[in-house]
JSON list of C-alpha atoms in Angstrom, two decimals:
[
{"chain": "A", "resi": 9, "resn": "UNK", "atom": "CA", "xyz": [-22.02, 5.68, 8.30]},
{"chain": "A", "resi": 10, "resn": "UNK", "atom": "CA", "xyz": [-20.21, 2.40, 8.43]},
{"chain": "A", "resi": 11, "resn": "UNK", "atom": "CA", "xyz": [-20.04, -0.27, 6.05]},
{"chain": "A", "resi": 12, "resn": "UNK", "atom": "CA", "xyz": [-21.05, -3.98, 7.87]},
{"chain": "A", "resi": 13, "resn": "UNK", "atom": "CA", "xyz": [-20.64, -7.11, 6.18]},
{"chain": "A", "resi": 14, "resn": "UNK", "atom": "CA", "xyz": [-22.28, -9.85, 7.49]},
{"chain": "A", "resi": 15, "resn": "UNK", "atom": "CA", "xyz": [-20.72, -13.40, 7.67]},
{"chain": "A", "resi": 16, "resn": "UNK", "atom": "CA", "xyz": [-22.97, -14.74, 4.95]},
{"chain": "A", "resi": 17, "resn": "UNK", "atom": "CA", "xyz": [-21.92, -12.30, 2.42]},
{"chain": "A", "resi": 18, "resn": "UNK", "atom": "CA", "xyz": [-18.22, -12.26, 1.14]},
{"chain": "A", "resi": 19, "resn": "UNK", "atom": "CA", "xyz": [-16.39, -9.21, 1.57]},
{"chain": "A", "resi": 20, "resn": "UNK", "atom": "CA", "xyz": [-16.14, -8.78, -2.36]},
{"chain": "A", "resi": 21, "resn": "UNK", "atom": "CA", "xyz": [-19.57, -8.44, -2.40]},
{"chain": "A", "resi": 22, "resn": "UNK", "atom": "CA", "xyz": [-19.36, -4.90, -0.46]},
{"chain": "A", "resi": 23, "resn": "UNK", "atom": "CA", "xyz": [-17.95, -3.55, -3.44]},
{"chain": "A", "resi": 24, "resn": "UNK", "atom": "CA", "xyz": [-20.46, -4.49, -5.88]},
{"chain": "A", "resi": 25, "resn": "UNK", "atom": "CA", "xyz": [-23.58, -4.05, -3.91]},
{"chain": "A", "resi": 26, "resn": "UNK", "atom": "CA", "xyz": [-22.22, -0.52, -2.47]},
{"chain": "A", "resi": 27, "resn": "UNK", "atom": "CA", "xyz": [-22.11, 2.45, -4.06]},
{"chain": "A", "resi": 28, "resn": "UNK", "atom": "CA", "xyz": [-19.78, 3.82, -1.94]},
{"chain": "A", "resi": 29, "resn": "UNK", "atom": "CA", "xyz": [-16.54, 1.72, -2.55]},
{"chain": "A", "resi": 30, "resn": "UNK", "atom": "CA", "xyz": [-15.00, 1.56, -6.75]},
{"chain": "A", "resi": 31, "resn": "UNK", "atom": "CA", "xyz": [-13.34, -1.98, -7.51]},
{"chain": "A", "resi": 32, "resn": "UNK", "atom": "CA", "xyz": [-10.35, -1.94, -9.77]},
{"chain": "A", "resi": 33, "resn": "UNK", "atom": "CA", "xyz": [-9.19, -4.63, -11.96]},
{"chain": "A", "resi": 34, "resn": "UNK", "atom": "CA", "xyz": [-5.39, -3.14, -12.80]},
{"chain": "A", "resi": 35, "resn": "UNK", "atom": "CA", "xyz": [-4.14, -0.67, -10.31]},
{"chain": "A", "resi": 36, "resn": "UNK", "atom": "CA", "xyz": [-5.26, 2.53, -9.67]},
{"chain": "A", "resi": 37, "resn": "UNK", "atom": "CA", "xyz": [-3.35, 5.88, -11.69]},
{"chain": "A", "resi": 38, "resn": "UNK", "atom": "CA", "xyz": [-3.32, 7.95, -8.65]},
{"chain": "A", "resi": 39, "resn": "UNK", "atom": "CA", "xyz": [-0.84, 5.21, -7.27]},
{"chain": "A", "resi": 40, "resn": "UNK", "atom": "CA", "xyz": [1.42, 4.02, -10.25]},
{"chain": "A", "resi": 41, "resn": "UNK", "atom": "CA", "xyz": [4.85, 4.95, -10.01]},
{"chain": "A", "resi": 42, "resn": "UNK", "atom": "CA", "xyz": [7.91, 4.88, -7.15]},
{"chain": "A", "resi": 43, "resn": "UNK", "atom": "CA", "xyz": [6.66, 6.05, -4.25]},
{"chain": "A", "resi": 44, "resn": "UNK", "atom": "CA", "xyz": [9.78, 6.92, -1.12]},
{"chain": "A", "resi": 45, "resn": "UNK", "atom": "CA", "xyz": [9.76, 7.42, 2.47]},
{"chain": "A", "resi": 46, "resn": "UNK", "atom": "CA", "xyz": [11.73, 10.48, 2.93]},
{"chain": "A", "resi": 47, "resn": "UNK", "atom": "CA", "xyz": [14.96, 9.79, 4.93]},
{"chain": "A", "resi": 48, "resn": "UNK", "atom": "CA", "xyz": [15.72, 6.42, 7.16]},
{"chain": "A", "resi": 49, "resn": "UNK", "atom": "CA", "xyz": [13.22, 5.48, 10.33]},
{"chain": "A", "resi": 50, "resn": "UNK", "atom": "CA", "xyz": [13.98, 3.10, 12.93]},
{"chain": "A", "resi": 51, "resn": "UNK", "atom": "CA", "xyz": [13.59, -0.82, 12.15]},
{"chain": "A", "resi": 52, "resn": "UNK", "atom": "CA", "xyz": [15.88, -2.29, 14.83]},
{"chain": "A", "resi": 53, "resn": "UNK", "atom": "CA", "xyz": [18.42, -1.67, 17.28]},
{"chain": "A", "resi": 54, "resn": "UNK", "atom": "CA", "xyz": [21.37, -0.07, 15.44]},
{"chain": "A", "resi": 55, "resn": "UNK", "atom": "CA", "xyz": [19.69, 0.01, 11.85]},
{"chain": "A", "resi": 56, "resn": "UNK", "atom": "CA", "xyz": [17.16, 2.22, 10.21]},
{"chain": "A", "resi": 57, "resn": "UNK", "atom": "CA", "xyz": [15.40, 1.52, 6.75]},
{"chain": "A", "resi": 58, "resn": "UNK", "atom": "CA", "xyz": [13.94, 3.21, 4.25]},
{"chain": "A", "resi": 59, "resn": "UNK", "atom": "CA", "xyz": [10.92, 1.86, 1.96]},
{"chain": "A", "resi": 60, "resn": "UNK", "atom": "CA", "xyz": [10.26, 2.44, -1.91]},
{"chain": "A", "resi": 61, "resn": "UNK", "atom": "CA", "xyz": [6.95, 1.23, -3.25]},
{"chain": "A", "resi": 62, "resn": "UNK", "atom": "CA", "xyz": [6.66, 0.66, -7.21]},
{"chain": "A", "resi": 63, "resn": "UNK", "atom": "CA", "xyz": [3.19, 0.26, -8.25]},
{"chain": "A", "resi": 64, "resn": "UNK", "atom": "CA", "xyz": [2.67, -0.79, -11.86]},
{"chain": "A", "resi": 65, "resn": "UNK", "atom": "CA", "xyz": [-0.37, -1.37, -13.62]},
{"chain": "A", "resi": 66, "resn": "UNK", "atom": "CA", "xyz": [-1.00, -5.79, -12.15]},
{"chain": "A", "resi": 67, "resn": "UNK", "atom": "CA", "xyz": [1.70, -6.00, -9.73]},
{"chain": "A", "resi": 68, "resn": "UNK", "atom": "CA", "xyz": [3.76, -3.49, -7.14]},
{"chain": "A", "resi": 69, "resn": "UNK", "atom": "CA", "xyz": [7.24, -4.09, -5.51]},
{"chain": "A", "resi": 70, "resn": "UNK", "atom": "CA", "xyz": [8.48, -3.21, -2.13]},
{"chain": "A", "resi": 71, "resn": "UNK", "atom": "CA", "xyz": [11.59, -2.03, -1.60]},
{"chain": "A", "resi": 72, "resn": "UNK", "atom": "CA", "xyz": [13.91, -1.78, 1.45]},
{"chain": "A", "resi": 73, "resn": "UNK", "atom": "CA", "xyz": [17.30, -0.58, 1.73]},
{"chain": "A", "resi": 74, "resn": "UNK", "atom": "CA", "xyz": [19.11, -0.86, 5.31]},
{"chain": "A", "resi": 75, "resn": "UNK", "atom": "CA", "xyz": [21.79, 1.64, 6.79]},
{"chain": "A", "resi": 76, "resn": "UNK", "atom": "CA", "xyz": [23.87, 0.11, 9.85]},
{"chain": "A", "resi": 77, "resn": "UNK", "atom": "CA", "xyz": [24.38, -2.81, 10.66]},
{"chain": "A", "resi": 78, "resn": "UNK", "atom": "CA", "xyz": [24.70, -6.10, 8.40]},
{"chain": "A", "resi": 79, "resn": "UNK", "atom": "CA", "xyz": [21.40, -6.23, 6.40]},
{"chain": "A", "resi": 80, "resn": "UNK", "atom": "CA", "xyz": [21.10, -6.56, 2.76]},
{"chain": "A", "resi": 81, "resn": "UNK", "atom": "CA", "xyz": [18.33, -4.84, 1.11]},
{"chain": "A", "resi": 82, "resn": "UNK", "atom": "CA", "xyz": [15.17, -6.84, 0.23]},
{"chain": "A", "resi": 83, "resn": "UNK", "atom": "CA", "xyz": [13.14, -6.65, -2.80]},
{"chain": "A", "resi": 84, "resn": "UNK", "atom": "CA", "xyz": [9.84, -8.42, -3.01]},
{"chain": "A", "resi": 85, "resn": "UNK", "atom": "CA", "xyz": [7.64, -7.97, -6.02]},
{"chain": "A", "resi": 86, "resn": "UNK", "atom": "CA", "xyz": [4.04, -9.28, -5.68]},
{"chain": "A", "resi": 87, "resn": "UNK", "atom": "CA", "xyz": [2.68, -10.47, -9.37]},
{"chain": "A", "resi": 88, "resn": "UNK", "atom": "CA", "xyz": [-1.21, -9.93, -9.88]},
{"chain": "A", "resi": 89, "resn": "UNK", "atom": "CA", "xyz": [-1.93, -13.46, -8.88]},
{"chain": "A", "resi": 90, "resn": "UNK", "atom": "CA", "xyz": [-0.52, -12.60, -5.29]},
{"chain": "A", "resi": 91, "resn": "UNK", "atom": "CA", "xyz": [-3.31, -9.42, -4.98]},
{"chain": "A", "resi": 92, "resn": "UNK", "atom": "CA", "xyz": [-6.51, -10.16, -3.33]},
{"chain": "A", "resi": 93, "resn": "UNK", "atom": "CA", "xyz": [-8.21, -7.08, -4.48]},
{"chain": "A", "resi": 94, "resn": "UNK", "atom": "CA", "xyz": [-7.82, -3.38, -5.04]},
{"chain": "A", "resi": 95, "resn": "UNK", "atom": "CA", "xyz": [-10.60, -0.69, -4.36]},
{"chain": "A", "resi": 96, "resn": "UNK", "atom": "CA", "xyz": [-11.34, 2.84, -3.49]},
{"chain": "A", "resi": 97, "resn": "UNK", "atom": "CA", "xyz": [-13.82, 4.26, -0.88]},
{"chain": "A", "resi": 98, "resn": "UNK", "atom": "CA", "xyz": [-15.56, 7.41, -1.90]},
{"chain": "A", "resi": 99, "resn": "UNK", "atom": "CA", "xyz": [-16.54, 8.98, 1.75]},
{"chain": "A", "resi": 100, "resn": "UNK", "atom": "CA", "xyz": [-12.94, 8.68, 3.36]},
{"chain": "A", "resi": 101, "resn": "UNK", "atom": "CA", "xyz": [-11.31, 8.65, -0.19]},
{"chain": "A", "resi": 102, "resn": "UNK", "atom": "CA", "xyz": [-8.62, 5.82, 0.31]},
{"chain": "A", "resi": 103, "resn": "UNK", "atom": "CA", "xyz": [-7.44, 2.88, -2.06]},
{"chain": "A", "resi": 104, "resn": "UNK", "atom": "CA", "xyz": [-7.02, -0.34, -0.53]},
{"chain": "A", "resi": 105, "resn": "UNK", "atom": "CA", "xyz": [-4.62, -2.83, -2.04]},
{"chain": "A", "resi": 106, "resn": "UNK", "atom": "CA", "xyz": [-4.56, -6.26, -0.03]},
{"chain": "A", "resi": 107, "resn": "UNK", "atom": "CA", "xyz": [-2.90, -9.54, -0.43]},
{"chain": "A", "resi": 108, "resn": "UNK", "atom": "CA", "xyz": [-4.22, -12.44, -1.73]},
{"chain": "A", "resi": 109, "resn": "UNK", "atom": "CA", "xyz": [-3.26, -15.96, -3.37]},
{"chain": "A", "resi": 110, "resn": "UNK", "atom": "CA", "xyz": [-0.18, -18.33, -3.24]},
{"chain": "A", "resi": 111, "resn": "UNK", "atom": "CA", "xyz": [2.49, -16.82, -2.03]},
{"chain": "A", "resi": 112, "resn": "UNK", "atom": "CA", "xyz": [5.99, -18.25, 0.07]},
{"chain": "A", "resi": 113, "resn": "UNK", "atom": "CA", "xyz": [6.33, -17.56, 3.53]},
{"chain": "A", "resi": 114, "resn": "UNK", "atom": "CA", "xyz": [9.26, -15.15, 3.51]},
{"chain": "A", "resi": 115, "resn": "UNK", "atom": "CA", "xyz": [6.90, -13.17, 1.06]},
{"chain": "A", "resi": 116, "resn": "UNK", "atom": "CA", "xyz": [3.78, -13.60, 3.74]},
{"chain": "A", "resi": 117, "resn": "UNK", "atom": "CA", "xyz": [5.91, -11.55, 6.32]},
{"chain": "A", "resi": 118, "resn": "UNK", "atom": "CA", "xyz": [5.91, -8.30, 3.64]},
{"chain": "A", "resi": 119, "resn": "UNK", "atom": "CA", "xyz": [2.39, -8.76, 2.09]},
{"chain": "A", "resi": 120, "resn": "UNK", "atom": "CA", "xyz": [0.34, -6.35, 3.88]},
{"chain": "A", "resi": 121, "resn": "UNK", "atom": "CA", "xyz": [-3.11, -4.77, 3.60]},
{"chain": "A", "resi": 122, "resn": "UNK", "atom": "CA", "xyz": [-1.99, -1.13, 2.46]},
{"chain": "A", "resi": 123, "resn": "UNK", "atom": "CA", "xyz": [-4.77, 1.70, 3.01]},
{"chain": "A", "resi": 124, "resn": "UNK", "atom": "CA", "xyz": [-3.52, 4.66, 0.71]},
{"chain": "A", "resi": 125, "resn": "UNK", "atom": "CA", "xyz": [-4.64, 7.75, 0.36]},
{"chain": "A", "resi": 126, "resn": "UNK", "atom": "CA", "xyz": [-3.32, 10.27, -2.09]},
{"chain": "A", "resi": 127, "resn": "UNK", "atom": "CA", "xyz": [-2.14, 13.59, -0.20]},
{"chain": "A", "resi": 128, "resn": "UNK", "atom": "CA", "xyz": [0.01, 16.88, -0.39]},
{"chain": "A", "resi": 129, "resn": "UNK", "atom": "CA", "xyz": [2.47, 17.43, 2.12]},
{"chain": "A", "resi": 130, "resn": "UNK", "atom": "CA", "xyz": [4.84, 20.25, 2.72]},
{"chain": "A", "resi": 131, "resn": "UNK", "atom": "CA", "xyz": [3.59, 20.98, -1.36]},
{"chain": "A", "resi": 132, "resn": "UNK", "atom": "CA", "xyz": [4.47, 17.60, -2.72]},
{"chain": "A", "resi": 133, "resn": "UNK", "atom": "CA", "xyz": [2.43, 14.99, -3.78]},
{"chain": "A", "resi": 134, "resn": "UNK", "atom": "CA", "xyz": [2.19, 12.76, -1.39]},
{"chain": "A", "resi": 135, "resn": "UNK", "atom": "CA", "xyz": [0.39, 8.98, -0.46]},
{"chain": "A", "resi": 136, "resn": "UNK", "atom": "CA", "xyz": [-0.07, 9.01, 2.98]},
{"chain": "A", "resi": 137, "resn": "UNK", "atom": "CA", "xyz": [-0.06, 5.23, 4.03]},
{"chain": "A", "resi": 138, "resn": "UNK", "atom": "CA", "xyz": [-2.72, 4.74, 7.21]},
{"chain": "A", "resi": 139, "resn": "UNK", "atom": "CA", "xyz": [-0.97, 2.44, 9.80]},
{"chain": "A", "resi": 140, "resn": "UNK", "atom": "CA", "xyz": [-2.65, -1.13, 10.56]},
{"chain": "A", "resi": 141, "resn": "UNK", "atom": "CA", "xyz": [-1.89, -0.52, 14.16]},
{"chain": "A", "resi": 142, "resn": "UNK", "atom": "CA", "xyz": [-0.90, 2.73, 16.05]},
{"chain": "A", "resi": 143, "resn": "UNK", "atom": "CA", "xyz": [-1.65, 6.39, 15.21]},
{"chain": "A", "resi": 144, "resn": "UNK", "atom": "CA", "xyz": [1.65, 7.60, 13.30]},
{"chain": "A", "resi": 145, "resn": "UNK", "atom": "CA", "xyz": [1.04, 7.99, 9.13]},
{"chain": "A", "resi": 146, "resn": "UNK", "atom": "CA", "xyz": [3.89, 7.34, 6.76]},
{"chain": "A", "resi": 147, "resn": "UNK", "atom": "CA", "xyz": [4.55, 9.44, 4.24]},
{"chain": "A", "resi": 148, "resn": "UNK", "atom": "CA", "xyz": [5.63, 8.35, 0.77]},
{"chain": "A", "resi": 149, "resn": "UNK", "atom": "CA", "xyz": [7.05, 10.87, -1.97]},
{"chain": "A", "resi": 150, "resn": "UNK", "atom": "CA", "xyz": [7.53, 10.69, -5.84]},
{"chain": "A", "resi": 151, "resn": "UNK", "atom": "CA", "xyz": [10.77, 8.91, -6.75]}
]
């Protein structure tokens, strides 16, 4: 059964009226640490990247490193003041981080709504990041 939120209630309120979803003030432990894609995927013509998520306890920082081509590797942490909310959804057991607050708008371009779900793969821990648009899962491994 879906979850609707009507436009006269804020979508905050779906966590506190629903037993369903688990709001967290500091992030989740299933997701603190470094978290790597395994190996390089395609970001542009000629260069591939590869992305490192560290999730502390009020912020997280995304890492990516380039191969080919003349790139330099980007780091952009986002502070708790720049997260909207974090939660977890019993039924499909996911966490949802999303963006939120004052931020640049070189950091806008990064700041995404990440649906996580904690997985084992090939018998490694896994999080298993659902994509916003398309049908292909990344995969991100313990650092």
């Amino acid at each position: 059964m879906a979850t609707t939120i009507s436009a006269a209630q804020p979508a905050s309120a779906v966590t506190t009226s629903n037993k369903n979803f688990r709001k967290y003030k500091t992030m989740p432990k299933a997701l603190r640490g470094t978290w790597q894609t395994k190996g390089y995927t395609k970001y542009r013509k000629g260069i591939k990247s590869n992305a490192t998520y560290q999730f502390n306890k009020n912020s997280y920082t995304l890492i990516m490193k380039f191969k080919g081509g003349s790139v330099k590797s980007k780091t952009i942490h986002f502070p708790k003041n720049q997260i909207g909310g974090m939660w977890y959804e019993k039924q499909r057991k996911v966490y949802d981080v999303f963006p939120g607050g004052k931020m640049s708008d070189a950091k806008k371009a990064y700041a995404s709504y990440l649906t996580l779900k904690p997985v084992r793969r090939n018998g490694k821990r896994a999080l298993a990041l659902y994509p916003i648009g398309g049908t292909k899962m990344t995969y991100f491994y313990r650092k």
